[in-house]
mmCIF file of C-alpha atoms in Angstrom:
data_model
loop_
_atom_site.group_PDB
_atom_site.id
_atom_site.type_symbol
_atom_site.label_atom_id
_atom_site.label_comp_id
_atom_site.label_asym_id
_atom_site.label_seq_id
_atom_site.Cartn_x
_atom_site.Cartn_y
_atom_site.Cartn_z
ATOM 1 C CA MET A 1198 15.487 -16.357 -26.917
ATOM 2 C CA LEU A 1199 14.389 -19.940 -26.301
ATOM 3 C CA VAL A 1200 10.995 -19.337 -24.645
ATOM 4 C CA THR A 1201 7.825 -19.164 -26.738
ATOM 5 C CA ARG A 1202 4.427 -17.703 -25.919
ATOM 6 C CA SER A 1203 2.796 -21.115 -26.266
ATOM 7 C CA GLN A 1204 4.906 -22.379 -23.376
ATOM 8 C CA LEU A 1205 3.365 -19.731 -21.116
ATOM 9 C CA THR A 1206 -0.103 -21.159 -21.774
ATOM 10 C CA HIS A 1207 0.925 -24.820 -21.959
ATOM 11 C CA PRO A 1208 -1.464 -27.285 -20.232
ATOM 12 C CA ASP A 1209 1.406 -28.519 -18.055
ATOM 13 C CA GLN A 1210 1.963 -26.143 -15.134
ATOM 14 C CA GLU A 1211 5.605 -27.148 -14.869
ATOM 15 C CA VAL A 1212 6.209 -26.050 -18.450
ATOM 16 C CA ARG A 1213 4.459 -22.723 -17.832
ATOM 17 C CA VAL A 1214 6.438 -21.988 -14.691
ATOM 18 C CA GLU A 1215 9.744 -22.932 -16.301
ATOM 19 C CA ALA A 1216 8.920 -20.649 -19.225
ATOM 20 C CA VAL A 1217 8.169 -17.570 -17.144
ATOM 21 C CA GLN A 1218 11.214 -18.172 -14.970
ATOM 22 C CA GLY A 1219 13.318 -18.411 -18.121
ATOM 23 C CA LEU A 1220 11.895 -15.129 -19.382
ATOM 24 C CA VAL A 1221 12.641 -13.392 -16.107
ATOM 25 C CA THR A 1222 16.227 -14.635 -16.200
ATOM 26 C CA LEU A 1223 16.693 -13.488 -19.793
ATOM 27 C CA ALA A 1224 15.096 -10.111 -19.039
ATOM 28 C CA GLY A 1225 17.508 -9.668 -16.155
ATOM 29 C CA TYR A 1226 20.353 -10.035 -18.635
ATOM 30 C CA GLY A 1227 18.841 -7.376 -20.874
ATOM 31 C CA ASP A 1228 17.026 -9.523 -23.447
ATOM 32 C CA ASP A 1229 14.526 -7.168 -25.110
ATOM 33 C CA GLU A 1230 12.361 -9.975 -26.503
ATOM 34 C CA ALA A 1231 11.999 -11.505 -23.052
ATOM 35 C CA ARG A 1232 11.099 -8.131 -21.590
ATOM 36 C CA GLU A 1233 8.476 -7.568 -24.247
ATOM 37 C CA MET A 1234 6.942 -10.992 -23.657
ATOM 38 C CA LEU A 1235 6.764 -10.355 -19.911
ATOM 39 C CA ARG A 1236 5.083 -7.025 -20.579
ATOM 40 C CA GLU A 1237 2.586 -8.938 -22.702
ATOM 41 C CA VAL A 1238 1.826 -11.212 -19.746
ATOM 42 C CA VAL A 1239 0.944 -8.145 -17.678
ATOM 43 C CA THR A 1240 -0.915 -6.337 -20.455
ATOM 44 C CA HIS A 1241 -3.003 -9.368 -21.444
ATOM 45 C CA TYR A 1242 -3.128 -10.907 -17.984
ATOM 46 C CA ARG A 1243 -6.483 -12.575 -18.616
ATOM 47 C CA ASP A 1244 -4.831 -14.816 -21.220
ATOM 48 C CA PHE A 1245 -2.540 -16.328 -18.580
ATOM 49 C CA ASP A 1246 -3.098 -18.111 -15.308
ATOM 50 C CA VAL A 1247 -2.551 -16.207 -12.092
ATOM 51 C CA GLU A 1248 0.669 -18.004 -11.219
ATOM 52 C CA ILE A 1249 2.349 -16.882 -14.446
ATOM 53 C CA TYR A 1250 1.155 -13.319 -13.867
ATOM 54 C CA THR A 1251 2.376 -13.195 -10.284
ATOM 55 C CA ARG A 1252 5.725 -14.819 -11.035
ATOM 56 C CA ALA A 1253 6.314 -12.220 -13.728
ATOM 57 C CA LEU A 1254 5.387 -9.348 -11.412
ATOM 58 C CA ASN A 1255 7.707 -10.679 -8.725
ATOM 59 C CA ARG A 1256 10.512 -9.332 -10.929
ATOM 60 C CA VAL A 1257 8.727 -6.389 -12.513
ATOM 61 C CA GLU A 1258 11.824 -4.261 -12.017
ATOM 62 C CA VAL A 1259 13.627 -6.115 -14.838
ATOM 63 C CA PHE A 1260 11.012 -5.400 -17.496
ATOM 64 C CA GLY A 1261 8.457 -2.908 -16.201
ATOM 65 C CA ASP A 1262 8.011 0.631 -17.494
ATOM 66 C CA ALA A 1263 5.324 3.304 -17.848
ATOM 67 C CA ARG A 1264 3.503 1.243 -20.473
ATOM 68 C CA LEU A 1265 2.346 -1.140 -17.764
ATOM 69 C CA ALA A 1266 0.538 1.522 -15.738
ATOM 70 C CA GLU A 1267 -2.823 1.103 -17.442
ATOM 71 C CA PRO A 1268 -2.941 -2.730 -17.437
ATOM 72 C CA LEU A 1269 -1.851 -2.774 -13.808
ATOM 73 C CA LEU A 1270 -4.674 -0.402 -12.915
ATOM 74 C CA VAL A 1271 -7.130 -2.622 -14.773
ATOM 75 C CA ALA A 1272 -5.877 -5.739 -12.975
ATOM 76 C CA LEU A 1273 -5.967 -3.947 -9.632
ATOM 77 C CA GLY A 1274 -9.640 -3.160 -10.123
ATOM 78 C CA ASP A 1275 -10.553 -6.572 -11.583
ATOM 79 C CA THR A 1276 -12.673 -8.229 -8.909
ATOM 80 C CA ASP A 1277 -12.741 -11.600 -10.684
ATOM 81 C CA TYR A 1278 -8.989 -12.095 -11.075
ATOM 82 C CA GLY A 1279 -6.476 -12.943 -8.375
ATOM 83 C CA GLY A 1280 -3.016 -11.517 -8.044
ATOM 84 C CA LYS A 1281 -4.041 -8.242 -6.417
ATOM 85 C CA LEU A 1282 -1.132 -8.384 -3.989
ATOM 86 C CA TRP A 1283 1.353 -8.533 -6.861
ATOM 87 C CA SER A 1284 -0.490 -5.885 -8.875
ATOM 88 C CA ALA A 1285 -0.398 -3.563 -5.871
ATOM 89 C CA THR A 1286 3.285 -4.211 -5.253
ATOM 90 C CA ALA A 1287 4.113 -3.584 -8.912
ATOM 91 C CA CYS A 1288 2.236 -0.268 -8.844
ATOM 92 C CA GLY A 1289 4.366 0.785 -5.897
ATOM 93 C CA ARG A 1290 7.630 -0.301 -7.501
ATOM 94 C CA LEU A 1291 6.853 1.364 -10.826
ATOM 95 C CA GLY A 1292 5.510 4.564 -9.297
ATOM 96 C CA VAL A 1293 1.979 4.259 -10.696
ATOM 97 C CA ARG A 1294 0.477 7.148 -8.735
ATOM 98 C CA ALA A 1295 -2.918 6.770 -10.403
ATOM 99 C CA ALA A 1296 -3.255 3.566 -8.376
ATOM 100 C CA GLU A 1297 -3.531 5.431 -5.073
ATOM 101 C CA PRO A 1298 -7.370 5.413 -4.817
ATOM 102 C CA LEU A 1299 -7.514 1.721 -5.700
ATOM 103 C CA LEU A 1300 -4.799 0.922 -3.175
ATOM 104 C CA VAL A 1301 -6.624 2.842 -0.452
ATOM 105 C CA ALA A 1302 -9.741 0.807 -1.230
ATOM 106 C CA LEU A 1303 -7.689 -2.394 -0.912
ATOM 107 C CA LEU A 1304 -6.910 -1.507 2.703
ATOM 108 C CA GLU A 1305 -10.403 -2.905 3.374
ATOM 109 C CA HIS A 1306 -9.871 -6.105 1.343
ATOM 110 C CA PRO A 1307 -10.761 -9.365 3.154
ATOM 111 C CA ASP A 1308 -7.345 -10.893 2.367
ATOM 112 C CA LEU A 1309 -4.808 -9.643 4.904
ATOM 113 C CA MET A 1310 -1.936 -10.127 2.438
ATOM 114 C CA VAL A 1311 -3.646 -7.786 -0.017
ATOM 115 C CA ARG A 1312 -4.143 -5.194 2.743
ATOM 116 C CA GLU A 1313 -0.505 -5.569 3.735
ATOM 117 C CA GLY A 1314 0.699 -5.176 0.144
ATOM 118 C CA ALA A 1315 -1.495 -2.107 -0.359
ATOM 119 C CA CYS A 1316 0.113 -0.462 2.679
ATOM 120 C CA TYR A 1317 3.626 -1.037 1.372
ATOM 121 C CA ALA A 1318 2.669 0.172 -2.104
ATOM 122 C CA LEU A 1319 1.200 3.402 -0.725
ATOM 123 C CA GLY A 1320 4.429 3.968 1.171
ATOM 124 C CA ASP A 1321 6.482 3.350 -1.967
ATOM 125 C CA LEU A 1322 4.338 5.879 -3.839
ATOM 126 C CA GLY A 1323 4.717 8.535 -1.164
ATOM 127 C CA ALA A 1324 0.928 8.767 -1.078
ATOM 128 C CA SER A 1325 0.416 11.589 1.417
ATOM 129 C CA THR A 1326 -3.319 11.606 0.653
ATOM 130 C CA ALA A 1327 -3.507 8.101 2.135
ATOM 131 C CA VAL A 1328 -2.275 9.058 5.615
ATOM 132 C CA GLY A 1329 -5.762 8.908 7.132
ATOM 133 C CA ALA A 1330 -6.473 5.482 5.657
ATOM 134 C CA LEU A 1331 -3.075 4.155 6.734
ATOM 135 C CA ALA A 1332 -3.633 5.545 10.223
ATOM 136 C CA ARG A 1333 -6.850 3.523 10.424
ATOM 137 C CA SER A 1334 -4.883 0.459 9.339
ATOM 138 C CA LEU A 1335 -2.832 0.818 12.524
ATOM 139 C CA ASP A 1336 -5.910 -0.770 14.121
ATOM 140 C CA ASP A 1337 -6.182 -3.613 11.610
ATOM 141 C CA GLU A 1338 -6.894 -7.010 13.158
ATOM 142 C CA SER A 1339 -3.694 -8.374 11.607
ATOM 143 C CA GLU A 1340 -0.336 -7.489 13.130
ATOM 144 C CA TYR A 1341 1.230 -7.882 9.675
ATOM 145 C CA VAL A 1342 -1.023 -5.154 8.302
ATOM 146 C CA ARG A 1343 -0.411 -2.917 11.319
ATOM 147 C CA ALA A 1344 3.325 -3.322 10.786
ATOM 148 C CA ALA A 1345 3.024 -2.547 7.068
ATOM 149 C CA ALA A 1346 0.937 0.554 7.800
ATOM 150 C CA SER A 1347 3.533 1.682 10.342
ATOM 151 C CA GLU A 1348 6.325 1.304 7.817
ATOM 152 C CA ALA A 1349 4.341 3.141 5.158
ATOM 153 C CA LEU A 1350 3.599 6.052 7.490
ATOM 154 C CA ALA A 1351 7.265 6.265 8.452
ATOM 155 C CA GLU A 1352 8.129 6.257 4.749
ATOM 156 C CA LEU A 1353 5.719 9.155 4.160
ATOM 157 C CA GLY A 1354 7.140 10.979 7.149
ATOM 158 C CA ASP A 1355 5.002 14.132 7.040
ATOM 159 C CA ASP A 1356 3.567 15.685 10.205
ATOM 160 C CA ASP A 1357 0.230 13.888 9.979
ATOM 161 C CA ALA A 1358 1.889 10.513 9.379
ATOM 162 C CA VAL A 1359 4.250 10.968 12.309
ATOM 163 C CA GLU A 1360 1.444 12.083 14.617
ATOM 164 C CA ALA A 1361 -0.576 9.007 13.661
ATOM 165 C CA LEU A 1362 2.337 6.783 14.657
ATOM 166 C CA TRP A 1363 2.921 8.659 17.892
ATOM 167 C CA SER A 1364 -0.754 8.503 18.822
ATOM 168 C CA ALA A 1365 -0.807 4.737 18.246
ATOM 169 C CA PHE A 1366 2.393 4.355 20.279
ATOM 170 C CA ARG A 1367 0.956 6.253 23.232
ATOM 171 C CA ALA A 1368 -2.429 4.511 23.051
ATOM 172 C CA ARG A 1369 -0.902 1.042 23.652
ATOM 173 C CA ARG A 1370 -3.835 -0.712 22.008
ATOM 174 C CA TYR A 1371 -1.833 -3.835 21.102
ATOM 175 C CA ARG A 1372 0.746 -5.956 22.870
ATOM 176 C CA ARG A 1373 4.355 -5.882 21.736
ATOM 177 C CA PRO A 1374 4.126 -3.037 19.181
ATOM 178 C CA HIS A 1375 7.708 -3.549 18.002
ATOM 179 C CA TYR A 1376 6.728 -2.310 14.546
ATOM 180 C CA LEU A 1377 5.738 1.093 15.972
ATOM 181 C CA ALA A 1378 9.089 1.387 17.716
ATOM 182 C CA GLN A 1379 10.912 0.630 14.463
ATOM 183 C CA ALA A 1380 8.764 3.133 12.561
ATOM 184 C CA LEU A 1381 9.232 5.922 15.102
ATOM 185 C CA ALA A 1382 12.986 5.386 14.999
ATOM 186 C CA ARG A 1383 12.869 6.578 11.372
ATOM 187 C CA CYS A 1384 10.869 9.732 12.080
ATOM 188 C CA GLY A 1385 13.545 12.281 12.883
ATOM 189 C CA PRO A 1386 14.708 14.549 15.717
ATOM 190 C CA ASP A 1387 11.349 15.817 16.983
ATOM 191 C CA ILE A 1388 10.047 12.317 17.600
ATOM 192 C CA HIS A 1389 13.398 11.193 19.000
ATOM 193 C CA ASP A 1390 13.131 13.962 21.606
ATOM 194 C CA ARG A 1391 9.659 12.720 22.510
ATOM 195 C CA LEU A 1392 11.007 9.187 22.836
ATOM 196 C CA VAL A 1393 13.691 10.390 25.241
ATOM 197 C CA GLU A 1394 10.978 12.073 27.319
ATOM 198 C CA ALA A 1395 8.939 8.867 27.162
ATOM 199 C CA THR A 1396 11.738 6.941 28.886
ATOM 200 C CA ALA A 1397 10.636 8.772 32.062
ATOM 201 C CA HIS A 1398 6.927 7.980 31.590
ATOM 202 C CA ASP A 1399 5.014 6.479 34.515
ATOM 203 C CA ASP A 1400 4.045 3.457 32.416
ATOM 204 C CA PRO A 1401 6.857 0.864 32.147
ATOM 205 C CA GLU A 1402 5.384 -0.352 28.839
ATOM 206 C CA ILE A 1403 5.938 3.096 27.323
ATOM 207 C CA ARG A 1404 9.479 3.223 28.733
ATOM 208 C CA PHE A 1405 10.278 -0.230 27.360
ATOM 209 C CA TRP A 1406 9.198 0.565 23.800
ATOM 210 C CA ALA A 1407 10.690 4.058 23.881
ATOM 211 C CA ALA A 1408 14.033 2.433 24.698
ATOM 212 C CA THR A 1409 13.554 -0.060 21.874
ATOM 213 C CA ALA A 1410 12.843 2.769 19.437
ATOM 214 C CA LEU A 1411 15.877 4.778 20.544
ATOM 215 C CA GLY A 1412 18.065 1.715 20.061
ATOM 216 C CA ALA A 1413 16.694 1.290 16.550
ATOM 217 C CA THR A 1414 17.934 4.774 15.602
ATOM 218 C CA GLY A 1415 21.546 3.653 15.947
ATOM 219 C CA ASP A 1416 22.329 7.111 17.342
ATOM 220 C CA GLU A 1417 25.032 7.166 20.011
ATOM 221 C CA ARG A 1418 23.561 10.335 21.548
ATOM 222 C CA PHE A 1419 20.905 8.178 23.183
ATOM 223 C CA GLU A 1420 23.357 5.786 24.843
ATOM 224 C CA PRO A 1421 23.376 7.609 28.215
ATOM 225 C CA VAL A 1422 19.582 7.294 28.441
ATOM 226 C CA LEU A 1423 19.706 3.606 27.530
ATOM 227 C CA VAL A 1424 22.573 2.933 29.933
ATOM 228 C CA ARG A 1425 20.561 4.529 32.752
ATOM 229 C CA LEU A 1426 17.494 2.436 31.981
ATOM 230 C CA ALA A 1427 19.574 -0.731 31.708
ATOM 231 C CA ALA A 1428 21.126 -0.114 35.112
ATOM 232 C CA ASP A 1429 18.245 1.340 37.104
ATOM 233 C CA ASP A 1430 14.831 0.543 35.621
ATOM 234 C CA HIS A 1431 13.802 -2.894 36.848
ATOM 235 C CA ALA A 1432 10.072 -2.392 36.357
ATOM 236 C CA THR A 1433 8.069 -5.057 34.555
ATOM 237 C CA THR A 1434 5.614 -4.447 31.718
ATOM 238 C CA PRO A 1435 2.154 -6.092 31.612
ATOM 239 C CA THR A 1436 3.587 -8.668 29.196
ATOM 240 C CA GLY A 1437 6.319 -9.633 31.673
ATOM 241 C CA ALA A 1438 9.226 -7.853 29.999
ATOM 242 C CA HIS A 1439 11.754 -5.930 32.092
ATOM 243 C CA VAL A 1440 12.512 -2.361 31.062
ATOM 244 C CA SER A 1441 16.178 -2.882 31.957
ATOM 245 C CA THR A 1442 16.384 -5.907 29.663
ATOM 246 C CA GLY A 1443 14.744 -3.964 26.852
ATOM 247 C CA ALA A 1444 17.261 -1.164 27.315
ATOM 248 C CA LYS A 1445 20.183 -3.607 27.226
ATOM 249 C CA LYS A 1446 18.897 -5.088 23.982
ATOM 250 C CA ALA A 1447 18.416 -1.571 22.619
ATOM 251 C CA LEU A 1448 22.036 -0.729 23.420
ATOM 252 C CA LYS A 1449 23.230 -3.813 21.556
ATOM 253 C CA SER A 1450 20.979 -2.976 18.621
ATOM 254 C CA SER A 1451 22.224 0.616 18.495
ATOM 255 C CA ARG A 1452 25.876 -0.414 18.523
ATOM 256 C CA ARG A 1453 25.321 -3.128 15.950
ATOM 257 C CA ARG A 1454 23.626 -0.633 13.628
ATOM 258 C CA ARG A 1455 26.521 1.796 13.940
ATOM 259 C CA GLU A 1456 29.033 -0.955 13.255
ATOM 260 C CA ARG A 1457 27.176 -1.950 10.093
ATOM 261 C CA ARG A 1458 26.845 1.658 8.988
ATOM 262 C CA ASP A 1459 30.523 2.400 9.610
ATOM 263 C CA SER A 1460 31.565 -0.699 7.662
ATOM 264 C CA GLY A 1461 29.367 0.244 4.710
ATOM 265 C CA GLN A 1462 26.875 -2.587 5.221
ATOM 266 C CA PRO A 1463 23.151 -2.032 4.658
ATOM 267 C CA ALA A 1464 21.021 -1.193 7.677
ATOM 268 C CA LEU A 1465 19.236 -4.010 9.471
#
């Protein structure tokens, strides 16, 4: 190994960054010394600047293990040190379930990126106890946080999480809730049946996003509904979108998803 600890604390930022990047590369190739040094960065995070800490945690999967749980919890609760977004993300990736209360508290953090990261981490952890807090985040002032909360609730997928998503979808509190449509598409047959029913709703906005959600399932069973909307529903939503256009896009999305799935490519 060619990287030394002194390089990680070198006065020159360029040297520090090059050192941590070198360690990450070596760790990815299985270098045990590099992995141990990266674990030291996380464990003794106060000895290193925030950039070194966050760059290490960006690739926590190549060196992280259960030994990092405690230092990550400490960093997550450290109000005087930055890097909370990366600490939260690492807790999610490493399955640090003890972080759940701290992550829920971070849903109220003033930095929207921290709130967003906390949502994703709670989803990664399968934190069913956080459903209520994530449901409240569906009303966050930031669309990025609302989208992250939607994804986390879809990841959790229990009855309460699904109902929170459905309630937000029906309430139409925000314009262009594409993230809710994507989340509901992941929620299984019961919600899919509700989405089909919603394509006949009096409100064209509901019909538009129900069609979008059905297209995101990639399920050919919903093609007849989407074909009907594309041909017959020329209503306009309050944002100026045509339901028929939304249905046509949903059809394309559905077919594209099936093509990718059938060819073994990852989902969009």
